[in-house]
PDB file of C-alpha atoms in Angstrom:
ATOM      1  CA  UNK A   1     -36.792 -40.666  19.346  1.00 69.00           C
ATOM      2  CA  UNK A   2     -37.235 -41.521  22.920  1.00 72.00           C
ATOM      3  CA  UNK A   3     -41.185 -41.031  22.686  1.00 73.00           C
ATOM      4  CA  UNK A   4     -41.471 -42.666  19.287  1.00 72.00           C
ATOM      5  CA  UNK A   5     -38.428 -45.412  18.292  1.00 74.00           C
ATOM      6  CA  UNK A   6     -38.290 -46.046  14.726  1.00 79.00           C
ATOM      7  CA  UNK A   7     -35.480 -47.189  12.476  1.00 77.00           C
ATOM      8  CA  UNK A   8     -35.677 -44.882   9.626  1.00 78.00           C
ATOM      9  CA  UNK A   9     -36.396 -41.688  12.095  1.00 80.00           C
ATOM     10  CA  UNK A  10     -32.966 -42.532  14.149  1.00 83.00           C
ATOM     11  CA  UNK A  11     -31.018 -42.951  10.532  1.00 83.00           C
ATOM     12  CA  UNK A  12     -32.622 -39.601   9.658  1.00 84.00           C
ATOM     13  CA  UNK A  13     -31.486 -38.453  13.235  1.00 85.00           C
ATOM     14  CA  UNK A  14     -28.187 -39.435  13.263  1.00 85.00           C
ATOM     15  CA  UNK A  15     -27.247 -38.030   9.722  1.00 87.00           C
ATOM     16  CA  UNK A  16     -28.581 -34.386  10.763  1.00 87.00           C
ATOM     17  CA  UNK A  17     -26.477 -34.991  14.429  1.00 88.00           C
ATOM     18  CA  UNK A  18     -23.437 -35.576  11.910  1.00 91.00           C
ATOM     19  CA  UNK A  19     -24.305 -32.502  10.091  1.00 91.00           C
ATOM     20  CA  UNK A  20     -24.532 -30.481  12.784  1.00 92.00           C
ATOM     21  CA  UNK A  21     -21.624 -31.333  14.751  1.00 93.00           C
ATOM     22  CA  UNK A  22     -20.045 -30.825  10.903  1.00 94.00           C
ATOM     23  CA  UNK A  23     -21.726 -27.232  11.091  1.00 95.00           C
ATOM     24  CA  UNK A  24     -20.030 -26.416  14.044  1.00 95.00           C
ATOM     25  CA  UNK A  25     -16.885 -27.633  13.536  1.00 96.00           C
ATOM     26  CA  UNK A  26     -17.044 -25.292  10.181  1.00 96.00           C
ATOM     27  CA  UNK A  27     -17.861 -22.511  12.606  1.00 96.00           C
ATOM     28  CA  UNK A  28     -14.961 -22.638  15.014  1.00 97.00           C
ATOM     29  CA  UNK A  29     -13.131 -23.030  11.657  1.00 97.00           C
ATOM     30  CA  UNK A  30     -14.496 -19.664   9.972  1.00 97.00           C
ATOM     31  CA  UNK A  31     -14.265 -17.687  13.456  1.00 97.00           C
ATOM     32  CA  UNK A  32     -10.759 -18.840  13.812  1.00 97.00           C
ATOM     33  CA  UNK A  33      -9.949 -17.894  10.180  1.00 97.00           C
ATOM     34  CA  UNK A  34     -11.433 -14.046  10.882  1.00 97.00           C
ATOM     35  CA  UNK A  35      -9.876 -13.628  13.862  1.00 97.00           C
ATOM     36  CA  UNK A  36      -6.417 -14.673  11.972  1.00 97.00           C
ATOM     37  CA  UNK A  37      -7.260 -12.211   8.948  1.00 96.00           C
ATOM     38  CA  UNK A  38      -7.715 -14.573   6.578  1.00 97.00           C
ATOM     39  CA  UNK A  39     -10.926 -13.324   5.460  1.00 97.00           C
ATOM     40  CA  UNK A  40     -10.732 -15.071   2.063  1.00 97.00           C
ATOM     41  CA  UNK A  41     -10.637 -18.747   3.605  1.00 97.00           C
ATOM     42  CA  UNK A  42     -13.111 -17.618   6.152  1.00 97.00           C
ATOM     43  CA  UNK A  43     -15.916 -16.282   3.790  1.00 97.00           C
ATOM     44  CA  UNK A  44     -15.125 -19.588   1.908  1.00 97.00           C
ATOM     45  CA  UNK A  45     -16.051 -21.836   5.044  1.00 97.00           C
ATOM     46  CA  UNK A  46     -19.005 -19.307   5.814  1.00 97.00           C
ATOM     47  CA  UNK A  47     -20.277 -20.093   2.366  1.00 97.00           C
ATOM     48  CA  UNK A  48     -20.748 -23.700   3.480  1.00 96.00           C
ATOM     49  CA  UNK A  49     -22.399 -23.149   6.523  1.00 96.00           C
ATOM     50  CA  UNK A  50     -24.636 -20.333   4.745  1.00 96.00           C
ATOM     51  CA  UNK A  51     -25.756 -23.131   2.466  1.00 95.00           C
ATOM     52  CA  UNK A  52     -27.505 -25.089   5.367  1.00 93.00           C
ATOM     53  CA  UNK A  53     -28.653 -22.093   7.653  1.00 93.00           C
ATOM     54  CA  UNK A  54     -29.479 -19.599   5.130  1.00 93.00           C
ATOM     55  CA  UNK A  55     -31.604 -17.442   7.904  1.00 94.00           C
ATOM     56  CA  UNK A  56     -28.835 -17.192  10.505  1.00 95.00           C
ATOM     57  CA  UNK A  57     -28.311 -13.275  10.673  1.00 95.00           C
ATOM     58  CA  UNK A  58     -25.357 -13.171  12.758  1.00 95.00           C
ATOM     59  CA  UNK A  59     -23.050 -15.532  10.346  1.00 97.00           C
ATOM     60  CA  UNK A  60     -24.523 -13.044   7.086  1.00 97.00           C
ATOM     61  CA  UNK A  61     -22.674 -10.132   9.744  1.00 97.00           C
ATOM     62  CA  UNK A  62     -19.739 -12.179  10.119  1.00 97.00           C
ATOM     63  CA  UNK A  63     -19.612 -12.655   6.098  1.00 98.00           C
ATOM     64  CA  UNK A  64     -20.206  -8.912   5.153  1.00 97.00           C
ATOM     65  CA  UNK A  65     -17.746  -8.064   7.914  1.00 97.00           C
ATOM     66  CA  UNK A  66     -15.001 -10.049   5.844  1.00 98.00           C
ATOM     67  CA  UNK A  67     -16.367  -8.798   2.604  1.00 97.00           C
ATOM     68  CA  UNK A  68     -15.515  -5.321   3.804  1.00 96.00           C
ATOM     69  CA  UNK A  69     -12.127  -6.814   4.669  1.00 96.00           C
ATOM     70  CA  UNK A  70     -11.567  -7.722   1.261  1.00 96.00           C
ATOM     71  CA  UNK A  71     -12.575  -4.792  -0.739  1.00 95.00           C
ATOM     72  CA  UNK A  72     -16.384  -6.343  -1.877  1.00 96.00           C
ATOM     73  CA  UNK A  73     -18.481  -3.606  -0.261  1.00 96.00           C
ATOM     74  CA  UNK A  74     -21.500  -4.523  -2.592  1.00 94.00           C
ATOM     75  CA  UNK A  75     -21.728  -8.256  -1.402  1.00 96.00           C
ATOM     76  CA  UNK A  76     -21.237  -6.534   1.937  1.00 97.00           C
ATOM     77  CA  UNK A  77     -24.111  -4.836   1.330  1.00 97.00           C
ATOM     78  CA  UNK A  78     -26.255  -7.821  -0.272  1.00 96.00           C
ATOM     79  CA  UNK A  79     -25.076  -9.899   3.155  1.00 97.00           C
ATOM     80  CA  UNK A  80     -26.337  -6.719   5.663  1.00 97.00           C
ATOM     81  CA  UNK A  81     -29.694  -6.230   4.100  1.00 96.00           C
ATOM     82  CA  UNK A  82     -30.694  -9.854   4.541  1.00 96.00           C
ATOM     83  CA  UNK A  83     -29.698  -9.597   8.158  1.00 96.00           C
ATOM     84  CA  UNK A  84     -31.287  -6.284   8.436  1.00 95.00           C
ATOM     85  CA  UNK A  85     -34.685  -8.462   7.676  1.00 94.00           C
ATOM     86  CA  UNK A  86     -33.658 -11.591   9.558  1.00 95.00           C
ATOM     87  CA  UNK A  87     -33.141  -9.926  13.146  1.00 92.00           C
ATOM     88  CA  UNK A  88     -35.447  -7.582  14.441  1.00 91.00           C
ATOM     89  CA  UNK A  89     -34.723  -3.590  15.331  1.00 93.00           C
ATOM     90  CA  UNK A  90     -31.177  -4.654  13.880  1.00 95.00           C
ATOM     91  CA  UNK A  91     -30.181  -0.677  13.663  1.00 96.00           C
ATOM     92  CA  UNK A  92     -26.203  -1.778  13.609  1.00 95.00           C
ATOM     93  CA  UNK A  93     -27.109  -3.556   9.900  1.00 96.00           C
ATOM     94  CA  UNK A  94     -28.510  -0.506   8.587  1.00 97.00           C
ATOM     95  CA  UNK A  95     -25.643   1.499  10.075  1.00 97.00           C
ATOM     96  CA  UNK A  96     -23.161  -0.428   8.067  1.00 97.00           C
ATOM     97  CA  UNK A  97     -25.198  -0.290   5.061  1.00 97.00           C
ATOM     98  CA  UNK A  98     -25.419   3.525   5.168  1.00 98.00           C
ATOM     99  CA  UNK A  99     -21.565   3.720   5.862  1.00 97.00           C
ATOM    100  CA  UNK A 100     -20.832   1.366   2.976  1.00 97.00           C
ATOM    101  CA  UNK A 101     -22.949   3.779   0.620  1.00 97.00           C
ATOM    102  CA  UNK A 102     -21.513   7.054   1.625  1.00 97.00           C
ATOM    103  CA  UNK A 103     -18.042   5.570   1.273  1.00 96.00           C
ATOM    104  CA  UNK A 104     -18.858   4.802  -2.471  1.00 95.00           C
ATOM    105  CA  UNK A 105     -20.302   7.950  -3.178  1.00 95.00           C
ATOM    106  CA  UNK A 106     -24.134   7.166  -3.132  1.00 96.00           C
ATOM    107  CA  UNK A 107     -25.137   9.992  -0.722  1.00 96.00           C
ATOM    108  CA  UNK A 108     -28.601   9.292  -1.630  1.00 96.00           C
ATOM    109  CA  UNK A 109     -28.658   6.006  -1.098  1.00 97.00           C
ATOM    110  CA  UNK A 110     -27.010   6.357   2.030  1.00 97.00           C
ATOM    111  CA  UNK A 111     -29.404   8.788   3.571  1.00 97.00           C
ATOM    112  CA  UNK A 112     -32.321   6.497   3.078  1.00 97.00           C
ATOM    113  CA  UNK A 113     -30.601   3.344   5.151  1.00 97.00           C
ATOM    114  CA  UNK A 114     -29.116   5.587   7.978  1.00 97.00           C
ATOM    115  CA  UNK A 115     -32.970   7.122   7.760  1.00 97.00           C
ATOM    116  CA  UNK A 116     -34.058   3.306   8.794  1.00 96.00           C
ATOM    117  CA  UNK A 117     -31.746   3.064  11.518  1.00 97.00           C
ATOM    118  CA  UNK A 118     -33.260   5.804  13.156  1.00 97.00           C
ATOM    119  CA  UNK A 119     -37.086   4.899  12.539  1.00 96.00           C
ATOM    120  CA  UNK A 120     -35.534   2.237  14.957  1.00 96.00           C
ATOM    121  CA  UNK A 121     -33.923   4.327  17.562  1.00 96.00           C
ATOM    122  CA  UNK A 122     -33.980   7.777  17.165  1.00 94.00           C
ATOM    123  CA  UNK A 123     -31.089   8.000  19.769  1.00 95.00           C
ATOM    124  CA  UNK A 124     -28.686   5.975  17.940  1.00 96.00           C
ATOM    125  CA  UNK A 125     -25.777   7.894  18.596  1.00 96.00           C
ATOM    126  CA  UNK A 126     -23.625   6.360  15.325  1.00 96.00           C
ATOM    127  CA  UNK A 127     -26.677   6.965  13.159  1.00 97.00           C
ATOM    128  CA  UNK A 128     -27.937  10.490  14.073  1.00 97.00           C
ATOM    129  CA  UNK A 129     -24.015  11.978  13.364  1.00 97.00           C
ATOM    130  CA  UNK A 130     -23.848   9.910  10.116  1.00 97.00           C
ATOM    131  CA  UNK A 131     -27.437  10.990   9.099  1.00 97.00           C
ATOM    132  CA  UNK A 132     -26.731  14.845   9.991  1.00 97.00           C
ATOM    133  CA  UNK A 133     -23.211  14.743   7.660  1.00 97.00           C
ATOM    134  CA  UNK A 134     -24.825  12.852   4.984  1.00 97.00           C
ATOM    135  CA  UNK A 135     -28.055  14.829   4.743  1.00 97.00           C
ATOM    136  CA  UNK A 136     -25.668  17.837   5.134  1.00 97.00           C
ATOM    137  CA  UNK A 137     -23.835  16.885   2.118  1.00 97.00           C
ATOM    138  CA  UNK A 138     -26.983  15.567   0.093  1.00 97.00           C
ATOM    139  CA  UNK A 139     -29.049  19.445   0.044  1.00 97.00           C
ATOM    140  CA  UNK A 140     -25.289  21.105  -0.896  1.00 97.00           C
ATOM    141  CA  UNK A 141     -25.297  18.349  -3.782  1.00 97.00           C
ATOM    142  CA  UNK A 142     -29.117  18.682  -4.514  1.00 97.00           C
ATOM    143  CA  UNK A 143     -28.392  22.712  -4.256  1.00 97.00           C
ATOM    144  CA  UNK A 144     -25.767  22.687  -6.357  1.00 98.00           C
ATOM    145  CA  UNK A 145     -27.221  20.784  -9.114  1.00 98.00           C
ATOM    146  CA  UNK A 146     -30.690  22.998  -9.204  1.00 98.00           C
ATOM    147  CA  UNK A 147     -27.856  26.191  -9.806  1.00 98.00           C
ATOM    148  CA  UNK A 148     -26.589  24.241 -12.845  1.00 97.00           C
ATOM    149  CA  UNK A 149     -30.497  23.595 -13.965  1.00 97.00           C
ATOM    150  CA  UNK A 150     -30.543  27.436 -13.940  1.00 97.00           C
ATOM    151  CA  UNK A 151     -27.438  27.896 -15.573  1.00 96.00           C
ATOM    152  CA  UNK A 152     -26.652  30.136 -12.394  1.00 97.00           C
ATOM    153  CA  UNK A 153     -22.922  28.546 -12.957  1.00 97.00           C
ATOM    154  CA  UNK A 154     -21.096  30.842 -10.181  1.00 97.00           C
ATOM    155  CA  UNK A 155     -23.688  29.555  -7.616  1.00 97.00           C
ATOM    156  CA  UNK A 156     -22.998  25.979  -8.670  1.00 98.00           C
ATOM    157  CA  UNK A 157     -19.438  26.268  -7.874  1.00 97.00           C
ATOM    158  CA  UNK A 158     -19.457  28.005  -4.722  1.00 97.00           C
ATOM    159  CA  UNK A 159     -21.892  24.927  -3.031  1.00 97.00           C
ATOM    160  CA  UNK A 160     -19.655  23.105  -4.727  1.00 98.00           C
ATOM    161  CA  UNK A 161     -16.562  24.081  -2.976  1.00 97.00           C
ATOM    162  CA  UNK A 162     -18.521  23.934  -0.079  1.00 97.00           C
ATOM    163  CA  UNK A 163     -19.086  20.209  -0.865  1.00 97.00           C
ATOM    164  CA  UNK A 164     -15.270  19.491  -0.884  1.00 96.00           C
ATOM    165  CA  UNK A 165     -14.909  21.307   2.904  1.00 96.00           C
ATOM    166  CA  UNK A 166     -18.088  19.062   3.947  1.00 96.00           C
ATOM    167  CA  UNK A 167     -16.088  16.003   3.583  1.00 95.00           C
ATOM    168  CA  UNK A 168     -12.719  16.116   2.673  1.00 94.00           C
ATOM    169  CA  UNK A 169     -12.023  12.891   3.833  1.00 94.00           C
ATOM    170  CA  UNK A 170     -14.123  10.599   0.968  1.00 95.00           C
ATOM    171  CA  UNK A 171     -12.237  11.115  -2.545  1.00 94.00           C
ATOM    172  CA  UNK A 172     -15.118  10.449  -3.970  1.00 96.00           C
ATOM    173  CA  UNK A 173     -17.048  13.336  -3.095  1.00 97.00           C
ATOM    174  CA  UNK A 174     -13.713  15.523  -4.551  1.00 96.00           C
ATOM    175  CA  UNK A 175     -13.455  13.984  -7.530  1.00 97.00           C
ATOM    176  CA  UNK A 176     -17.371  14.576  -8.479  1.00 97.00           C
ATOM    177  CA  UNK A 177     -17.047  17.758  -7.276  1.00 97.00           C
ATOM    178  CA  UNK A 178     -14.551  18.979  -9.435  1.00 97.00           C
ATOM    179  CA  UNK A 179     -15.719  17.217 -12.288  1.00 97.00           C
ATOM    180  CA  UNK A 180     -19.324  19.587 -11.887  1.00 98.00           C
ATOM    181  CA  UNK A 181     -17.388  22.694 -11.106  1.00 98.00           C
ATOM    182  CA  UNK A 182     -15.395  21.232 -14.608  1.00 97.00           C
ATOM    183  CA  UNK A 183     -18.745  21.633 -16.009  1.00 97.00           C
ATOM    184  CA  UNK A 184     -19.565  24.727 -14.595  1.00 98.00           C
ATOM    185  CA  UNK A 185     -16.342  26.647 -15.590  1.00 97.00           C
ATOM    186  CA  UNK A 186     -16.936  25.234 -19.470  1.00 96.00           C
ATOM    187  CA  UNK A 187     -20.878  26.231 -19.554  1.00 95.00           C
ATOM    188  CA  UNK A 188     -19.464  29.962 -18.381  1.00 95.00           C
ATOM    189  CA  UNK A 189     -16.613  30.122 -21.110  1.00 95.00           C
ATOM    190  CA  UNK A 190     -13.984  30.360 -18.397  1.00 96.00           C
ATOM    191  CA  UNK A 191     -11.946  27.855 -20.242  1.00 96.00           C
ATOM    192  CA  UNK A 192      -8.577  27.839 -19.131  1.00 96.00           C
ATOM    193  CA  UNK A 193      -9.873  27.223 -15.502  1.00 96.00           C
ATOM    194  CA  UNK A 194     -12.251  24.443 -16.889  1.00 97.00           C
ATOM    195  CA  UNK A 195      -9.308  22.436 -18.911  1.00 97.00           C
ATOM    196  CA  UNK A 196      -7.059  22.757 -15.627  1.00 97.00           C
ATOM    197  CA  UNK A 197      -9.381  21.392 -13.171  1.00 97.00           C
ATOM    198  CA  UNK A 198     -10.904  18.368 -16.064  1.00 97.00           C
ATOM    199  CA  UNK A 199      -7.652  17.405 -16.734  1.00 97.00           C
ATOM    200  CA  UNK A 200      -6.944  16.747 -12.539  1.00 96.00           C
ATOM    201  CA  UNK A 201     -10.333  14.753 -12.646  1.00 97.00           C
ATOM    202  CA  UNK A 202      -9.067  12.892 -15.807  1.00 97.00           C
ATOM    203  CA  UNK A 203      -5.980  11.764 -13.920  1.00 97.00           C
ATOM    204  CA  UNK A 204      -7.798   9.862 -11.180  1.00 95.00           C
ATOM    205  CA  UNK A 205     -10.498   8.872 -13.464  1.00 96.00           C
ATOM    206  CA  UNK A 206      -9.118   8.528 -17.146  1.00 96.00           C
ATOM    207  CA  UNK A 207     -12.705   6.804 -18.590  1.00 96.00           C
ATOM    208  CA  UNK A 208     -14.843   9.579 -17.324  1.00 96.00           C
ATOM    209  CA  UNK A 209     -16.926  10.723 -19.888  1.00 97.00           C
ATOM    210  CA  UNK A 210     -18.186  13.769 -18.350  1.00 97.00           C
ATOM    211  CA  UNK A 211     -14.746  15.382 -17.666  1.00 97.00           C
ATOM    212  CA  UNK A 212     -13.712  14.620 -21.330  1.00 98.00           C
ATOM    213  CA  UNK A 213     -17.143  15.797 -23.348  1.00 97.00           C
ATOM    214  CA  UNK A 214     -16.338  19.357 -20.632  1.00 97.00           C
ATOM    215  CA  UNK A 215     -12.746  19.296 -21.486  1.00 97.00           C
ATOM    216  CA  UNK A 216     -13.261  19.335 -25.215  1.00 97.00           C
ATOM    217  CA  UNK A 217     -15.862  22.157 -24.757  1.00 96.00           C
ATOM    218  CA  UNK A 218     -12.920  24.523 -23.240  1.00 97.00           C
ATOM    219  CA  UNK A 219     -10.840  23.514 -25.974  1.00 97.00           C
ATOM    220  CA  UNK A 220     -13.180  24.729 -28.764  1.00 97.00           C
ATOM    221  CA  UNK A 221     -13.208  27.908 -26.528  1.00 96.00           C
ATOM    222  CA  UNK A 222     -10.046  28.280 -27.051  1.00 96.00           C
ATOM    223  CA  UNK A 223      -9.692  27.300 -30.837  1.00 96.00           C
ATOM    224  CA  UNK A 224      -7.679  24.715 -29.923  1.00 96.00           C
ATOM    225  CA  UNK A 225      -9.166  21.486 -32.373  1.00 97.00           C
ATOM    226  CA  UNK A 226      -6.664  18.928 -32.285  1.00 96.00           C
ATOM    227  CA  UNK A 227      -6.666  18.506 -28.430  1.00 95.00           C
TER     228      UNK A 227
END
């Protein structure tokens, strides 16, 4: 303005010094609001701020961080792989990501982002462990479900089992696993083991179609119609 005074350039100015100092003001706001928990009211204010600086990576870590807090892992995610893009070498977004993915049970999907990290720095110490337990856990998966191609049903179970000592603490990983070795037990006629072990799965998971079509398999075995 200095080097070139004009009326309608100082308006224009002025309005984006209001909306700035507004910006900010919004940003003590949302920081203050995470570091009191209230991660609903913050993401709310970080929505606002979002609106105007869509390519700021650090406030789309700040969001997904309070997403987490609030039980919304796939916004999380949506938040993390913009900032992933946005900052460069930004191995702690693709970290998260990976986490978020094994927690949900998408091994896969989880092996590929904590695979990206490391493209970055093969000496991330948080990535390499998480990349050798999930790739660990993928080829027992993957193993398990070439046995069951076979119909080498035994096999199946076994890697199976060894799935649920891999990582005992995601329930996830549990639950599927019994729900194949469900599978497993009904393909090889061993039906009172099958209904047992569908029926725990069925607890946790009462919609799951695959533990019900296996369940009713071991009760044909076992002449029993009705059920």
């Amino acid at each position: 303005l200095k080097s070139n005074p004009s009326n309608t350039e100082e308006k224009e100015a002025q309005t984006q010094l209001t909306k700035s100092d507004e910006l900010q003001r919004l940003h003590s706001q949302a920081l203050s609001a995470y570091q009191q928990e209230d991660y609903e009211a913050a993401i709310s204010l970080l929505d606002e701020i979002l609106a105007v600086c869509v390519w700021d990576a650090e406030l789309r870590e700040l969001r997904a961080e309070c997403y987490i807090k609030e039980g919304e892992p796939s916004k999380a995610i949506s938040d993390l792989k913009a900032a992933a893009k946005l900052k460069n070498d930004n191995t702690e977004a693709f970290y998260k990501i990976s986490r978020i993915y094994y927690q949900l049970g998408d091994h896969e999907l989880s092996l590929s982002e904590v695979r990206e990290c490391l493209k970055l720095d093969q000496d991330h110490k948080q990535c390499f462990s998480l990349y050798k337990q999930v790739k660990k856990l993928n080829k027992q998966i993957e193993s398990a479900e070439e046995f069951i191609r076979e119909g080498r049903y035994e096999d199946a179970i076994s890697k199976y089992e060894s799935v649920m000592k891999t990582e005992p603490e995601v329930p996830i990983y549990s639950t599927r696993a019994k729900e194949r070795i469900c599978h497993c037990l009904s393909k090889n006629q061993q039906a009172t083991e099958a209904i047992k072990l569908c029926s725990e799965v069925l607890q946790l998971e009462p919609t799951n179609v695959n533990a019900l079509k296996d369940r009713a398999e071991a009760y044909l075995l076992e002449d029993m119609y009705e059920e």
